[in-house]
Amino acid sequence: LEFEKPPLPIRNYRNKFMKLINENKAVVVTGETGCGKSTQIPQFIFNDYVERNQGTNCNIIVTQPRRISAISLAEYIAEERGELLGNVVGYQVRLQSILPVPQGGSIIFCSCGILLRKLITDPGLTGTSHVIIDEAHERDIYTDFTLALVKRALKLNPQLRVVIMSATINAELFQQYFDSAPVLHVPGFTHPVKQNFLNNKMAYNLGISNIDEFCQGDVPNVDCLVVSKMVNWIDRNKPIGAILVFLPGWAEIQKTLQLLSKLNDDIHILPVHSLLSNEQQKLIFQKPPNGKRKVILATNIAETSITINDVVYVVDTGAHKQTQVDVNLGLSSLDNHWISKASVKQRKGRAGRVQPGESYHLYSKEKFETFDLFPTAEIFRTLLEQSVMDCKMYVNPGEKISEFFSSLPEPPNIFSVNQAVKTLQTLGALGGDEELTALGKRICLFTTHPFLSKALVHSVIFKCVNPILTIATILSAKSQIFSSSLEKKYDIRYSKKMFSPCSDHMALAWLFHEWESLYNQGFYKSLDFCKQNYLLSQSMILIQKLRYMHGDDLYKSRLVDSTQDYSDFTKEVNQYSRNDELVKGILLSGLGKFLVSQNFKYTKGRIKHCSNIVSQYAYLVLGLGKRQWLWAKV
């Protein structure tokens, strides 16, 4: 079935937008779902320069919060312009890039992290005419840092113009932050969407006996069987149209995929997650096979960052993965949490792009009314050690760390900032004057956590780089590497024990080493190894790519002579890499006087995993020994 492309309301606002951006240093653009701001605003600016015969002076950087959105938008605009990707339009994300040809105007889509790296060496963004910060309402730490540094760049570069684009979520914050910048609001284009909350009839069809019990609690109950039944019911009872299912994480996506595959042979199931390659993720934009309905299983990545035009039905679990932090204890946990009302609106808006749609929310209307109005900015719910190290690359000479954080759109609690500074001083990365020490200067450009970065430096000194690099990468990736980790936990434990009888960390290092050796011999050999040891092949490939990137950090810091040294066991930097006891000691040396805290809770088929660094002070003085399992099994 061919769907017509919906009209884009933003095109009616071209002249008004160009007048605002030509007369002001910063403009805030808010738009409803489907208004077309992400694809058209960069082209409005570029085409205006071309019409004035100044196209070579127009160099636009557009930031996106996720890789898939940066790549898909660049590809879409290049196709819309009738050009090849890499002519005028390109992208640059972690581990992948297609950049426009030099000596000409350009539109480059990138992640905030890429732009931040550019700002380190060029705070005024010389040669850049416009910066567009898209999806600013998502408020991750890198977006907040980007907003602060771009605001500074406006003072250094009089020619620079900034566009902050956001859904209609708290846009006043960005307007005030950029000195009462003008706001252009663009209505969206969506067909009517019927919203269905969990009621008695729906609960009966899904096998839910008690709605209040199903929805109660501060943590959402994500029952993958209920989700599968909801999708199956829509497929059996509703007209043609793709179904978009919002799930909190990869584990739920996998389980739902398995259940749906058993329930229904007439659907074409496509997962979308950062674990998957860009090629795998882009399959969601393609048509399903004839006679099959497309079902997309996604996380909140699909709320605003990507648009799938043939989606007619949305299934919303009301859950997402979110980190929460206890600053006093230095603990953070990643768990399922209820989304905000603003996120519910965004999810609902994914339906109705091509025809009237429906959204099915697996929680009651009463529960919805208890949701927060807006999502909480990441900077208020995470530990700040990594952010403090990052900010040392951006601050002006003599500027205090607390001063930089106070310049953010919404500054974090000063206690949280001071705690992070003290931790880094104890680690030896910062001196008493908050300046980078010799160690700090080495690790400030590393993309791993400062604790792990210190261990990497020590691994070079003690000549055991290979396993430490693997362990640091796995701990930093925040990706599940084992499949069916709940159902097969005893089998997984046995597999790890075969590679190291006394250390999970060493087991992971040697598991990866064996996988990589097989992967180099052929993909299918490594795939068999993954099946035997319950490993996720996609995760292992991602770990390998990230490991190359972290190894490059060592090379750029002049700690190793070649990017190949860290993988070669015959090189001097790996002379003692097979000494497990030394490797465990080096890992602990990076953690300093810290232990790892684990607190697992298994409830209603899901696992809550609290994992972080906790000081010996917390163990001895706060008496955590009775409540948590503390160990230094490294």
mmCIF file of N, CA, C and O in Angstrom, residues 406-454:
data_model
loop_
_atom_site.group_PDB
_atom_site.id
_atom_site.type_symbol
_atom_site.label_atom_id
_atom_site.label_comp_id
_atom_site.label_asym_id
_atom_site.label_seq_id
_atom_site.Cartn_x
_atom_site.Cartn_y
_atom_site.Cartn_z
ATOM 1 N N SER A 406 26.620 26.430 36.854
ATOM 2 C CA SER A 406 25.590 27.436 37.121
ATOM 3 C C SER A 406 25.151 28.148 35.848
ATOM 4 O O SER A 406 24.110 28.816 35.840
ATOM 5 N N SER A 407 25.924 28.013 34.761
ATOM 6 C CA SER A 407 25.569 28.660 33.494
ATOM 7 C C SER A 407 24.670 27.788 32.623
ATOM 8 O O SER A 407 24.284 28.195 31.536
ATOM 9 N N LEU A 408 24.339 26.584 33.086
ATOM 10 C CA LEU A 408 23.472 25.691 32.315
ATOM 11 C C LEU A 408 22.024 26.181 32.359
ATOM 12 O O LEU A 408 21.651 26.966 33.246
ATOM 13 N N PRO A 409 21.185 25.705 31.439
ATOM 14 C CA PRO A 409 19.779 26.152 31.439
ATOM 15 C C PRO A 409 19.085 25.930 32.779
ATOM 16 O O PRO A 409 18.327 26.789 33.224
ATOM 17 N N GLU A 410 19.329 24.795 33.397
ATOM 18 C CA GLU A 410 18.830 24.514 34.746
ATOM 19 C C GLU A 410 19.972 23.908 35.554
ATOM 20 O O GLU A 410 20.269 22.714 35.404
ATOM 21 N N PRO A 411 20.653 24.696 36.377
ATOM 22 C CA PRO A 411 21.835 24.208 37.092
ATOM 23 C C PRO A 411 21.471 23.108 38.082
ATOM 24 O O PRO A 411 20.405 23.147 38.716
ATOM 25 N N PRO A 412 22.361 22.104 38.224
ATOM 26 C CA PRO A 412 22.121 21.052 39.221
ATOM 27 C C PRO A 412 22.390 21.572 40.631
ATOM 28 O O PRO A 412 22.938 22.674 40.812
ATOM 29 N N ASN A 413 22.036 20.765 41.604
ATOM 30 C CA ASN A 413 22.296 21.115 43.002
ATOM 31 C C ASN A 413 23.792 21.283 43.215
ATOM 32 O O ASN A 413 24.589 20.452 42.806
ATOM 33 N N ILE A 414 24.203 22.372 43.880
ATOM 34 C CA ILE A 414 25.624 22.644 44.099
ATOM 35 C C ILE A 414 26.272 21.543 44.926
ATOM 36 O O ILE A 414 27.467 21.241 44.757
ATOM 37 N N PHE A 415 25.505 20.888 45.788
ATOM 38 C CA PHE A 415 26.047 19.783 46.582
ATOM 39 C C PHE A 415 26.485 18.635 45.676
ATOM 40 O O PHE A 415 27.528 18.024 45.888
ATOM 41 N N SER A 416 25.682 18.345 44.653
ATOM 42 C CA SER A 416 26.019 17.271 43.714
ATOM 43 C C SER A 416 27.314 17.585 42.970
ATOM 44 O O SER A 416 28.161 16.717 42.762
ATOM 45 N N VAL A 417 27.479 18.849 42.576
ATOM 46 C CA VAL A 417 28.690 19.263 41.862
ATOM 47 C C VAL A 417 29.904 19.144 42.778
ATOM 48 O O VAL A 417 30.944 18.599 42.384
ATOM 49 N N ASN A 418 29.782 19.634 44.004
ATOM 50 C CA ASN A 418 30.910 19.587 44.940
ATOM 51 C C ASN A 418 31.295 18.157 45.294
ATOM 52 O O ASN A 418 32.478 17.847 45.449
ATOM 53 N N GLN A 419 30.301 17.263 45.408
ATOM 54 C CA GLN A 419 30.589 15.863 45.690
ATOM 55 C C GLN A 419 31.396 15.243 44.558
ATOM 56 O O GLN A 419 32.340 14.483 44.778
ATOM 57 N N ALA A 420 31.027 15.565 43.329
ATOM 58 C CA ALA A 420 31.747 15.026 42.168
ATOM 59 C C ALA A 420 33.184 15.547 42.137
ATOM 60 O O ALA A 420 34.122 14.798 41.832
ATOM 61 N N VAL A 421 33.357 16.829 42.459
ATOM 62 C CA VAL A 421 34.705 17.413 42.484
ATOM 63 C C VAL A 421 35.564 16.720 43.539
ATOM 64 O O VAL A 421 36.724 16.356 43.286
ATOM 65 N N LYS A 422 35.004 16.505 44.715
ATOM 66 C CA LYS A 422 35.768 15.847 45.789
ATOM 67 C C LYS A 422 36.156 14.418 45.397
ATOM 68 O O LYS A 422 37.259 13.961 45.696
ATOM 69 N N THR A 423 35.241 13.722 44.757
ATOM 70 C CA THR A 423 35.535 12.358 44.315
ATOM 71 C C THR A 423 36.699 12.348 43.331
ATOM 72 O O THR A 423 37.601 11.504 43.425
ATOM 73 N N LEU A 424 36.710 13.286 42.400
ATOM 74 C CA LEU A 424 37.783 13.348 41.401
ATOM 75 C C LEU A 424 39.102 13.795 42.023
ATOM 76 O O LEU A 424 40.174 13.396 41.566
ATOM 77 N N GLN A 425 39.020 14.609 43.058
ATOM 78 C CA GLN A 425 40.244 14.989 43.772
ATOM 79 C C GLN A 425 40.827 13.790 44.504
ATOM 80 O O GLN A 425 42.043 13.572 44.509
ATOM 81 N N THR A 426 39.959 12.987 45.106
ATOM 82 C CA THR A 426 40.412 11.756 45.769
ATOM 83 C C THR A 426 41.018 10.783 44.752
ATOM 84 O O THR A 426 42.003 10.112 45.031
ATOM 85 N N LEU A 427 40.441 10.754 43.578
ATOM 86 C CA LEU A 427 40.938 9.877 42.519
ATOM 87 C C LEU A 427 42.301 10.321 42.005
ATOM 88 O O LEU A 427 43.073 9.513 41.484
ATOM 89 N N GLY A 428 42.596 11.603 42.168
ATOM 90 C CA GLY A 428 43.871 12.135 41.681
ATOM 91 C C GLY A 428 43.768 12.789 40.324
ATOM 92 O O GLY A 428 44.788 13.138 39.716
ATOM 93 N N ALA A 429 42.538 12.974 39.825
ATOM 94 C CA ALA A 429 42.352 13.602 38.515
ATOM 95 C C ALA A 429 42.301 15.119 38.613
ATOM 96 O O ALA A 429 42.625 15.827 37.657
ATOM 97 N N LEU A 430 41.866 15.636 39.757
ATOM 98 C CA LEU A 430 41.816 17.076 40.007
ATOM 99 C C LEU A 430 42.656 17.416 41.229
ATOM 100 O O LEU A 430 42.710 16.647 42.187
ATOM 101 N N GLY A 431 43.293 18.589 41.186
ATOM 102 C CA GLY A 431 44.036 19.069 42.333
ATOM 103 C C GLY A 431 43.147 19.881 43.251
ATOM 104 O O GLY A 431 41.950 20.068 42.989
ATOM 105 N N GLY A 432 43.715 20.375 44.326
ATOM 106 C CA GLY A 432 42.941 21.152 45.285
ATOM 107 C C GLY A 432 42.389 22.430 44.700
ATOM 108 O O GLY A 432 41.385 22.963 45.182
ATOM 109 N N ASP A 433 43.041 22.956 43.642
ATOM 110 C CA ASP A 433 42.572 24.165 42.976
ATOM 111 C C ASP A 433 41.593 23.874 41.841
ATOM 112 O O ASP A 433 41.266 24.762 41.052
ATOM 113 N N GLU A 434 41.158 22.612 41.730
ATOM 114 C CA GLU A 434 40.225 22.142 40.701
ATOM 115 C C GLU A 434 40.846 22.094 39.313
ATOM 116 O O GLU A 434 40.141 21.902 38.318
ATOM 117 N N GLU A 435 42.153 22.241 39.219
ATOM 118 C CA GLU A 435 42.830 22.115 37.933
ATOM 119 C C GLU A 435 43.175 20.654 37.684
ATOM 120 O O GLU A 435 43.340 19.869 38.618
ATOM 121 N N LEU A 436 43.294 20.302 36.415
ATOM 122 C CA LEU A 436 43.632 18.933 36.058
ATOM 123 C C LEU A 436 45.054 18.598 36.481
ATOM 124 O O LEU A 436 45.984 19.381 36.269
ATOM 125 N N THR A 437 45.205 17.445 37.114
ATOM 126 C CA THR A 437 46.535 16.953 37.459
ATOM 127 C C THR A 437 47.155 16.300 36.218
ATOM 128 O O THR A 437 46.547 16.260 35.147
ATOM 129 N N ALA A 438 48.365 15.770 36.373
ATOM 130 C CA ALA A 438 48.997 15.060 35.255
ATOM 131 C C ALA A 438 48.114 13.896 34.805
ATOM 132 O O ALA A 438 47.933 13.652 33.606
ATOM 133 N N LEU A 439 47.542 13.174 35.797
ATOM 134 C CA LEU A 439 46.622 12.081 35.455
ATOM 135 C C LEU A 439 45.380 12.621 34.784
ATOM 136 O O LEU A 439 44.912 12.087 33.772
ATOM 137 N N GLY A 440 44.827 13.693 35.319
ATOM 138 C CA GLY A 440 43.608 14.277 34.763
ATOM 139 C C GLY A 440 43.768 14.720 33.328
ATOM 140 O O GLY A 440 42.858 14.559 32.505
ATOM 141 N N LYS A 441 44.942 15.273 32.998
ATOM 142 C CA LYS A 441 45.190 15.713 31.623
ATOM 143 C C LYS A 441 45.240 14.527 30.666
ATOM 144 O O LYS A 441 44.909 14.654 29.489
ATOM 145 N N ARG A 442 45.673 13.381 31.180
ATOM 146 C CA ARG A 442 45.705 12.181 30.340
ATOM 147 C C ARG A 442 44.301 11.648 30.068
ATOM 148 O O ARG A 442 43.979 11.235 28.958
ATOM 149 N N ILE A 443 43.461 11.634 31.088
ATOM 150 C CA ILE A 443 42.180 10.937 30.966
ATOM 151 C C ILE A 443 41.005 11.849 30.624
ATOM 152 O O ILE A 443 39.903 11.361 30.411
ATOM 153 N N CYS A 444 41.235 13.174 30.560
ATOM 154 C CA CYS A 444 40.091 14.074 30.352
ATOM 155 C C CYS A 444 39.440 13.866 28.985
ATOM 156 O O CYS A 444 38.250 14.149 28.810
ATOM 157 N N LEU A 445 40.202 13.359 28.009
ATOM 158 C CA LEU A 445 39.635 13.124 26.684
ATOM 159 C C LEU A 445 39.102 11.712 26.523
ATOM 160 O O LEU A 445 38.545 11.376 25.479
ATOM 161 N N PHE A 446 39.291 10.867 27.539
ATOM 162 C CA PHE A 446 38.773 9.503 27.464
ATOM 163 C C PHE A 446 37.248 9.541 27.514
ATOM 164 O O PHE A 446 36.646 10.397 28.160
ATOM 165 N N THR A 447 36.623 8.584 26.843
ATOM 166 C CA THR A 447 35.163 8.495 26.861
ATOM 167 C C THR A 447 34.660 7.520 27.917
ATOM 168 O O THR A 447 33.450 7.321 28.047
ATOM 169 N N THR A 448 35.570 6.902 28.659
ATOM 170 C CA THR A 448 35.189 6.026 29.765
ATOM 171 C C THR A 448 35.068 6.844 31.048
ATOM 172 O O THR A 448 35.569 7.965 31.140
ATOM 173 N N HIS A 449 34.422 6.260 32.062
ATOM 174 C CA HIS A 449 34.294 6.920 33.356
ATOM 175 C C HIS A 449 35.691 7.151 33.943
ATOM 176 O O HIS A 449 36.603 6.351 33.723
ATOM 177 N N PRO A 450 35.888 8.245 34.680
ATOM 178 C CA PRO A 450 37.216 8.538 35.248
ATOM 179 C C PRO A 450 37.821 7.378 36.029
ATOM 180 O O PRO A 450 39.037 7.166 35.968
ATOM 181 N N PHE A 451 37.026 6.620 36.776
ATOM 182 C CA PHE A 451 37.562 5.473 37.520
ATOM 183 C C PHE A 451 38.188 4.465 36.566
ATOM 184 O O PHE A 451 39.293 3.969 36.785
ATOM 185 N N LEU A 452 37.454 4.157 35.496
ATOM 186 C CA LEU A 452 37.948 3.187 34.524
ATOM 187 C C LEU A 452 39.099 3.762 33.703
ATOM 188 O O LEU A 452 40.012 3.036 33.305
ATOM 189 N N SER A 453 39.054 5.065 33.464
ATOM 190 C CA SER A 453 40.143 5.708 32.732
ATOM 191 C C SER A 453 41.457 5.610 33.495
ATOM 192 O O SER A 453 42.526 5.378 32.905
ATOM 193 N N LYS A 454 41.389 5.755 34.807
ATOM 194 C CA LYS A 454 42.599 5.618 35.620
ATOM 195 C C LYS A 454 43.133 4.194 35.536
ATOM 196 O O LYS A 454 44.354 3.975 35.439
#
